[in-house]
CSV table of C-alpha atoms in Angstrom, one decimal:
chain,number,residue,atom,x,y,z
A,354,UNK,CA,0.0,0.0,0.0
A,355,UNK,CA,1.4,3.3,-0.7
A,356,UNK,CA,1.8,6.1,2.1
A,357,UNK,CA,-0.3,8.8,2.6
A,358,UNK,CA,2.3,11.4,2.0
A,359,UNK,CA,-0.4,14.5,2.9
A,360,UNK,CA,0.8,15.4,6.2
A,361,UNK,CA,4.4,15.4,4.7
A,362,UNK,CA,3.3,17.4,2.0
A,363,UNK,CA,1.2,20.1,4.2
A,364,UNK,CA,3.8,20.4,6.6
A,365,UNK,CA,6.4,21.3,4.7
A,366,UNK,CA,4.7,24.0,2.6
A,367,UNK,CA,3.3,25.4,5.9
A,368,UNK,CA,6.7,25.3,7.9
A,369,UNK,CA,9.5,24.1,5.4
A,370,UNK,CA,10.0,21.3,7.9
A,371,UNK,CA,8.2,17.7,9.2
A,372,UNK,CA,8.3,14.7,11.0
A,373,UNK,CA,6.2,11.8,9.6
A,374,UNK,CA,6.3,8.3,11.2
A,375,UNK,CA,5.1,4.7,9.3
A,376,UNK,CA,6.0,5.7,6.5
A,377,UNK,CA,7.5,2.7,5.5
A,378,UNK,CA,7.4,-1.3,7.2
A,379,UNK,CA,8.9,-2.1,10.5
A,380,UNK,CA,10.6,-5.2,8.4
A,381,UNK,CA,11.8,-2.8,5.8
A,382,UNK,CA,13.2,-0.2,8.5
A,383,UNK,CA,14.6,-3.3,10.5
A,384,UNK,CA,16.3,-4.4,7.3
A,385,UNK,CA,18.1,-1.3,6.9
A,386,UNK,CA,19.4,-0.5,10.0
A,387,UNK,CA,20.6,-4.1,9.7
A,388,UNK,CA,22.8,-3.3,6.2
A,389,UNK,CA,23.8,0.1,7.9
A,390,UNK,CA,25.9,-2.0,10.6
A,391,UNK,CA,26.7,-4.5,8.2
A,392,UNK,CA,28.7,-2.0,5.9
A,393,UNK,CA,30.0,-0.1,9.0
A,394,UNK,CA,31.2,-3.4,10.2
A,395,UNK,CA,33.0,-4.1,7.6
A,396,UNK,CA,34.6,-1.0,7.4
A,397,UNK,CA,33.1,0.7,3.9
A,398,UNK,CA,32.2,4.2,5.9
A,399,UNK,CA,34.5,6.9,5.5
A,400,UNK,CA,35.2,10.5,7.4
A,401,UNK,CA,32.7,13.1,6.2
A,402,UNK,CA,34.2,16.4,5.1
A,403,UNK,CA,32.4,19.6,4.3
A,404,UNK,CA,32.7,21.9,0.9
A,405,UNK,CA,32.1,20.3,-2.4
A,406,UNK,CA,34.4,19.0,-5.3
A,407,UNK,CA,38.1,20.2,-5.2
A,408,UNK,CA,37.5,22.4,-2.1
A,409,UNK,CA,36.4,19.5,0.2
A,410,UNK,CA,38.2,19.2,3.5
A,411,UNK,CA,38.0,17.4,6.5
A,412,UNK,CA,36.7,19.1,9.7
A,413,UNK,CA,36.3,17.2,12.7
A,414,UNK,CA,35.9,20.1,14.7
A,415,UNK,CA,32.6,21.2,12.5
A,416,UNK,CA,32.0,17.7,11.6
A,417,UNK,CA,32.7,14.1,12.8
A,418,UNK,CA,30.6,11.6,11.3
A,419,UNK,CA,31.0,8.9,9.0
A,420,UNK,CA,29.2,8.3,5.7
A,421,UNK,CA,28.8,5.4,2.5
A,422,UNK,CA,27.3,7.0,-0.7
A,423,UNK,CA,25.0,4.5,-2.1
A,424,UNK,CA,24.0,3.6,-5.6
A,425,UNK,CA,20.0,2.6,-6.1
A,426,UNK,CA,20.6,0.2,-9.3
A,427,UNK,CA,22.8,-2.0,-6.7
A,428,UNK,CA,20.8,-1.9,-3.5
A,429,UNK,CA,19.4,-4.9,-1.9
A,430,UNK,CA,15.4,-5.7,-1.3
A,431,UNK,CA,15.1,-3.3,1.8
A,432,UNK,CA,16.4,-0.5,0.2
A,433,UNK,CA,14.7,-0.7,-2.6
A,434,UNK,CA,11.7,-0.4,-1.0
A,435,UNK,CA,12.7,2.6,0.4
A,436,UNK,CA,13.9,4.0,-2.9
A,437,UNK,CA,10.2,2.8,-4.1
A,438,UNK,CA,9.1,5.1,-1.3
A,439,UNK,CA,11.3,8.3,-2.1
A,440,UNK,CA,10.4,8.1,-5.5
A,441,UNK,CA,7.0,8.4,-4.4
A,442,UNK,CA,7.2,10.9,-2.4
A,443,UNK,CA,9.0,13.1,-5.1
A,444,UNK,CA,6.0,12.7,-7.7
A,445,UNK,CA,3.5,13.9,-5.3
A,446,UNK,CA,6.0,16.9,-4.1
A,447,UNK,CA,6.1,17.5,-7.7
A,448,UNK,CA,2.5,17.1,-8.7
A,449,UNK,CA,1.8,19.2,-5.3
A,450,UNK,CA,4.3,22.1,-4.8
A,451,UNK,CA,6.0,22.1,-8.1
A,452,UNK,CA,9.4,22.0,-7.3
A,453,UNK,CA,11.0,20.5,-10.6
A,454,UNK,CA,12.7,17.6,-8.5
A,455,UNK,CA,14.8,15.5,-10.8
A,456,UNK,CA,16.9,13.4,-9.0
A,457,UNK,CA,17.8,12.2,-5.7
A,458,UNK,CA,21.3,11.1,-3.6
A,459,UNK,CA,21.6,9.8,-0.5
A,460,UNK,CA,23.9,8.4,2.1
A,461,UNK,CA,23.9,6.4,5.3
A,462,UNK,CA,25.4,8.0,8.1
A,463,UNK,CA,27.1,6.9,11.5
A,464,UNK,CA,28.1,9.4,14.5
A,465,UNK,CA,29.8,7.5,16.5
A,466,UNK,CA,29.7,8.4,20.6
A,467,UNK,CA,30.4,11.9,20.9
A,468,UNK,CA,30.1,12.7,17.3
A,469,UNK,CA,28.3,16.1,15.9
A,470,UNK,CA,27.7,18.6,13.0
A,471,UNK,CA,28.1,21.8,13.9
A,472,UNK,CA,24.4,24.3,12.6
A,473,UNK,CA,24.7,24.0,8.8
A,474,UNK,CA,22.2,24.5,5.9
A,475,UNK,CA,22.6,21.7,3.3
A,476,UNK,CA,22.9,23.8,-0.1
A,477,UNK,CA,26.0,24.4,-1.5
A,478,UNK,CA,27.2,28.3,-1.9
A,479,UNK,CA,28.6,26.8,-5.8
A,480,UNK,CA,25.5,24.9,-6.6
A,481,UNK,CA,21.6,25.8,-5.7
A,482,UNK,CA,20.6,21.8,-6.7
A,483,UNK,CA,19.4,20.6,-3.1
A,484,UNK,CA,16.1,21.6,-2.9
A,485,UNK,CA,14.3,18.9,0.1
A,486,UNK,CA,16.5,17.1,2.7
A,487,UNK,CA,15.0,14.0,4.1
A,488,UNK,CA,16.4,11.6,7.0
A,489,UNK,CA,15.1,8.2,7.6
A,490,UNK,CA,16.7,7.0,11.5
A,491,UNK,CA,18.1,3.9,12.1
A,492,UNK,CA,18.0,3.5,15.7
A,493,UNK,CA,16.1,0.9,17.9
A,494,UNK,CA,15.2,2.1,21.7
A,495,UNK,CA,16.7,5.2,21.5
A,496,UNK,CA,15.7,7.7,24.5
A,497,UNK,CA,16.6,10.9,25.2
A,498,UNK,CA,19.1,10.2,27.6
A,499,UNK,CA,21.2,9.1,24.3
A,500,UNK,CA,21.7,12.2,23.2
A,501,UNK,CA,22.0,12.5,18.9
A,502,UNK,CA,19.2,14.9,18.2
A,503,UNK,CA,18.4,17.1,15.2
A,504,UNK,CA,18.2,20.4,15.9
A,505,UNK,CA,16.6,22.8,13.6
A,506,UNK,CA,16.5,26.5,14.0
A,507,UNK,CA,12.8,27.7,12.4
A,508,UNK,CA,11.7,31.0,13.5
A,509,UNK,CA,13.8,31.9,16.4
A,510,UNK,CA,13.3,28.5,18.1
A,511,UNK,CA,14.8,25.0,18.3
A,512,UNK,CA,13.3,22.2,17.6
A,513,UNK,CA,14.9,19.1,18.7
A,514,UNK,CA,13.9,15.6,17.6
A,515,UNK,CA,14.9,12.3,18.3
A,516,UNK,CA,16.9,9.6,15.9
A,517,UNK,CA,14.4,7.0,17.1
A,518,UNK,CA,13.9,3.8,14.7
A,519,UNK,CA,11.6,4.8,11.5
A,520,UNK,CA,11.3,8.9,12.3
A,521,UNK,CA,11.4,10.6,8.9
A,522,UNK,CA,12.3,14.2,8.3
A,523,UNK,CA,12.1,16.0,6.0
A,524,UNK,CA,12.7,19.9,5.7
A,525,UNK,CA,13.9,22.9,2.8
A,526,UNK,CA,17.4,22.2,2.4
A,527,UNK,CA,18.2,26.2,1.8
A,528,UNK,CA,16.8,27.5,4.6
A,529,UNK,CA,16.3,25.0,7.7
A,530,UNK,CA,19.6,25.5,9.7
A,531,UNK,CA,20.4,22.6,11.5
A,532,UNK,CA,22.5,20.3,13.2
A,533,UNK,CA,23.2,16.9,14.9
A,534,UNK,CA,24.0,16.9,18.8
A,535,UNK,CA,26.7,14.2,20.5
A,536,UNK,CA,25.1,10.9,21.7
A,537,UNK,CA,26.3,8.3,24.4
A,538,UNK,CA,26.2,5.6,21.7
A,539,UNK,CA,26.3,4.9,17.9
A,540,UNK,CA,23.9,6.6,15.5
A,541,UNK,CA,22.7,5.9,12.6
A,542,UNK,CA,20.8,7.5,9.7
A,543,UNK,CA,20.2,6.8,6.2
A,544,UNK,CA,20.2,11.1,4.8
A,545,UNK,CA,19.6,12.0,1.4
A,546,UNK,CA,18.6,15.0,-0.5
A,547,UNK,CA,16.1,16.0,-3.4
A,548,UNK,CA,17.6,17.8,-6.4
A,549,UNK,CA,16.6,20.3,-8.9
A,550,UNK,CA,18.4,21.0,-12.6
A,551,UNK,CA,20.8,23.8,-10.8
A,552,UNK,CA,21.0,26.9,-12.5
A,553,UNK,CA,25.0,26.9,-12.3
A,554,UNK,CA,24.5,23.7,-14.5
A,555,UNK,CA,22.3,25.8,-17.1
A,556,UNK,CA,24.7,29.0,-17.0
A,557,UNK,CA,28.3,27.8,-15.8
């Protein structure tokens, strides 16, 4: 059955941010927090770094997770239905809002115990392609006493929101500041981002 993606929808014209829950199976959330370890276990993460292209660096003091690009023609059963979902979900964000949304990229990510990201909007200064960020957590039992939440900044307030198992968010990627706060234990996310044709593609 496909999700009602209203609420989704209405919240983030309203606000430019949302939290939706059930949007996909327990078994399919299950399953990908399981192939998020799995890779992490086998050591295929790597040390994020901020900027883009030949002007990335790494920055442990603004940033200190870790982070696997994946590729949607090789993922297993679980993420595809997850991909199934997102693709979805950008038709009716289309169909709704009009936001020319062409493709999509995504990665999982890990903070490990006392990881962060330091406040941060997700569009790059040399490319205005991210329009929607969306993160799907990973993260069975999680409490508040662990620590990990997303903060975003809207309107002169905080809003802080637990990584708990199946929690979707999804917000404006130019103008939601936000970041992640330390946890006691490992967190994970799989984080992705919806893109338009950018304009510095069109006039270079």
């Amino acid at each position: 059955m496909d999700a009602d993606f209203t609420p989704v929808i209405d919240g983030l014209a309203a606000d430019g941010w949302t939290v939706a829950h059930g949007l996909l199976p327990e078994s399919v959330l299950l399953a990908l927090m399981e192939e998020a370890r799995q890779l992490h276990d086998s050591d295929r993460f790597r040390e994020a770094r901020i900027g883009t292209g030949g002007s990335e660096v790494q920055r442990e003091d603004i940033r200190s997770d870790s982070i696997l690009w994946l590729d949607a023609a090789s993922a297993p059963a679980g993420r595809r239905s997850y991909h199934r979902m997102i693709e979805q979900l950008r038709l009716a964000l289309n169909s709704t809002l009009f936001l020319g949304l062409i493709d999509f990229e995504c990665h999982y990510a890990v903070y490990e115990e006392g990881a962060h990201y330091d406040v941060h909007v997700d569009r790059f200064r040399a490319s205005d392609a991210r329009m929607i960020s969306v993160v799907l957590y990973l993260n069975e039992g999680w409490s508040t006493a662990d620590g990990g939440q997303l903060r975003l900044h809207f309107m002169d307030k905080m809003h802080d929101i637990l990584p708990e198992l199946g929690t979707f968010v999804i917000f404006r990627s130019d103008t939601v500041p936000h970041e992640v706060l330390p946890s006691t234990r490992a967190r994970y996310s799989l984080t992705g981002w919806y893109r338009r044709r950018s304009f510095t593609d069109i006039f270079p």
